[in-house]
Short mmCIF file of C-alpha atoms in Angstrom, two decimals:
data_model
loop_
_atom_site.label_atom_id
_atom_site.label_comp_id
_atom_site.label_asym_id
_atom_site.label_seq_id
_atom_site.Cartn_x
_atom_site.Cartn_y
_atom_site.Cartn_z
CA MET A 799 125.57 97.14 136.72
CA TRP A 800 126.87 98.51 133.55
CA ILE A 801 128.49 95.19 132.61
CA ARG A 802 125.11 93.72 132.94
CA GLN A 803 123.65 95.97 130.88
CA ILE A 804 126.12 96.05 128.23
CA LEU A 805 126.13 92.33 128.32
CA LEU A 806 122.07 92.40 127.56
CA ALA A 807 122.91 94.70 125.00
CA LEU A 808 125.13 92.33 123.19
CA ILE A 809 122.53 89.53 123.84
CA GLY A 810 119.66 91.68 122.49
CA LEU A 811 121.80 92.74 119.57
CA SER A 812 122.91 89.25 118.88
CA ALA A 813 119.46 87.85 118.95
CA GLY A 814 118.30 90.39 116.31
CA ILE A 815 120.96 89.92 114.08
CA ALA A 816 120.07 86.36 114.07
CA ALA A 817 116.36 86.36 113.51
CA ALA A 818 117.16 89.22 110.79
CA GLY A 819 119.27 86.54 109.19
CA GLY A 820 116.74 83.76 109.18
CA LEU A 821 114.10 86.20 108.09
CA PHE A 822 116.27 87.31 104.85
CA ALA A 823 117.53 83.84 104.13
CA PHE A 824 113.81 82.70 104.11
CA ILE A 825 113.15 85.55 101.76
CA VAL A 826 116.26 84.51 99.65
CA GLU A 827 114.89 80.60 100.00
CA LEU A 828 111.51 81.04 98.65
CA GLY A 829 112.80 82.69 95.68
CA VAL A 830 110.72 86.09 95.91
CA ILE A 831 113.58 88.13 94.70
CA ALA A 832 114.92 86.16 92.10
CA ASP A 833 111.29 85.43 90.91
CA PHE A 834 110.66 89.28 90.78
CA ALA A 835 113.64 89.42 88.81
CA ASP A 836 112.96 86.52 86.61
CA ARG A 837 109.50 87.85 85.67
CA THR A 838 110.67 91.47 84.73
CA HIS A 839 113.41 90.39 82.89
CA THR A 840 116.20 91.93 85.22
CA GLY A 841 118.05 89.45 86.36
CA ASP A 842 121.43 90.86 86.20
CA LYS A 843 120.38 93.19 88.71
CA ILE A 844 119.32 90.75 91.56
CA LEU A 845 122.25 92.04 93.69
CA ILE A 846 121.18 95.17 93.99
CA TYR A 847 117.45 93.77 94.63
CA GLU A 848 118.78 91.70 97.48
CA ASP A 849 120.85 94.52 98.90
CA SER A 850 117.60 96.83 98.56
CA THR A 851 115.62 94.58 100.63
CA ALA A 852 118.20 93.93 103.27
CA VAL A 853 118.60 97.55 103.65
CA GLY A 854 114.89 98.27 103.45
CA GLY A 855 114.50 95.80 106.59
CA ILE A 856 116.97 97.17 108.36
CA LEU A 857 115.88 100.90 108.17
CA GLY A 858 112.19 99.71 108.80
CA ASN A 859 113.43 97.62 112.13
CA LEU A 860 115.58 101.05 113.11
CA CYS A 861 112.33 103.38 112.56
CA TYR A 862 110.15 100.77 114.59
CA VAL A 863 112.70 100.33 117.51
CA PHE A 864 113.88 103.99 117.90
CA GLY A 865 110.28 105.20 117.23
CA ILE A 866 111.08 107.45 114.10
CA GLY A 867 108.25 109.05 112.63
CA ILE A 868 108.26 109.87 108.47
CA PRO A 869 105.90 112.47 108.55
CA ALA A 870 104.12 111.47 105.20
CA GLY A 871 100.21 112.04 106.13
CA PRO A 872 97.37 109.80 105.29
CA TRP A 873 98.65 109.67 101.30
CA GLY A 874 101.78 108.68 102.31
CA LEU A 875 100.64 106.19 104.65
CA GLY A 876 98.08 104.62 102.15
CA ILE A 877 101.02 104.18 99.85
CA PHE A 878 102.82 102.44 102.36
CA GLY A 879 100.06 100.14 103.29
CA ILE A 880 99.74 99.34 99.29
CA PHE A 881 103.52 98.36 99.50
CA ALA A 882 103.30 96.44 102.75
CA GLY A 883 99.96 94.78 101.63
CA ILE A 884 102.00 93.89 98.16
CA PHE A 885 104.97 92.62 100.16
CA VAL A 886 102.64 90.27 102.42
CA GLY A 887 100.97 89.09 99.47
CA CYS A 888 104.40 88.24 97.26
CA TRP A 889 105.55 86.06 100.69
CA ALA A 890 101.86 84.37 100.95
CA MET A 891 102.07 83.39 97.42
CA ALA A 892 105.48 82.49 97.19
CA LEU A 893 105.07 80.40 100.27
CA ALA A 894 102.17 78.52 98.54
CA GLU A 895 103.91 78.34 95.38
CA ILE A 896 106.85 76.53 96.96
CA LEU A 897 104.78 74.15 98.94
CA ASN A 898 102.08 73.58 96.61
CA VAL A 899 99.36 73.94 98.95
CA PHE A 900 96.53 74.79 96.64
CA PRO A 901 96.70 71.93 94.32
CA VAL A 902 97.09 69.30 96.53
CA PHE A 903 94.48 70.74 98.92
CA MET A 904 92.37 71.13 95.72
CA ARG A 905 92.84 67.33 94.58
CA ARG A 906 92.19 65.96 98.26
CA ALA A 907 89.29 68.06 98.64
CA ARG A 908 87.70 67.33 95.10
CA ILE A 909 87.25 70.87 94.12
CA VAL A 910 89.66 71.28 91.22
CA ARG A 911 86.94 72.75 88.88
CA TYR A 912 86.01 75.43 91.77
CA MET A 913 90.16 76.84 91.87
CA SER A 914 89.31 79.70 90.50
CA ALA A 915 86.44 80.51 92.88
CA PHE A 916 88.48 79.22 95.59
CA VAL A 917 91.41 81.87 94.72
CA ILE A 918 89.09 84.65 94.38
CA SER A 919 87.73 83.98 97.56
CA LEU A 920 91.00 83.89 99.60
CA ALA A 921 92.01 87.35 97.87
CA ILE A 922 88.36 88.96 98.94
CA GLY A 923 88.92 87.55 102.10
CA LYS A 924 92.29 88.76 102.55
CA GLY A 925 91.14 92.37 101.24
CA LEU A 926 88.25 92.26 103.70
CA GLY A 927 90.44 91.18 107.04
CA ALA A 928 93.38 93.35 106.22
CA GLY A 929 90.38 96.40 105.88
CA LEU A 930 88.73 95.37 109.13
CA PHE A 931 92.11 95.44 110.68
CA PHE A 932 93.15 98.86 109.60
CA PHE A 933 89.96 100.58 109.66
CA GLN A 934 88.55 99.37 112.88
CA GLY A 935 89.41 102.57 114.83
CA TRP A 936 87.18 105.11 112.50
#
């Protein structure tokens, strides 16, 4: 019985490591970290940024898996929400930048002159959707 539990634990750990490795490889491949380092003119500290991203992912997963709460109150939750939104927004914009989604769509739909309105509409829709999701309990 205990051999089965150990085997299941090893399989779960291996799958988690593979999934996390894929996620961080995707972040690096999109160039999110390198782009931030380039824009802030701190390219010499890119290894620190990559290590911080990995440590943040590891600690976040540990807090999630083991149910560790961080007693920060509503202000801490708001600050965390802002940073989480920035993270997700950066991912989305990096992916869109890599895939050239917007320019291709704009040319094919023949709405190039309305690009600024389209991007603003996307931002407003994303903000309203996130607001509805997080405040639906109130």
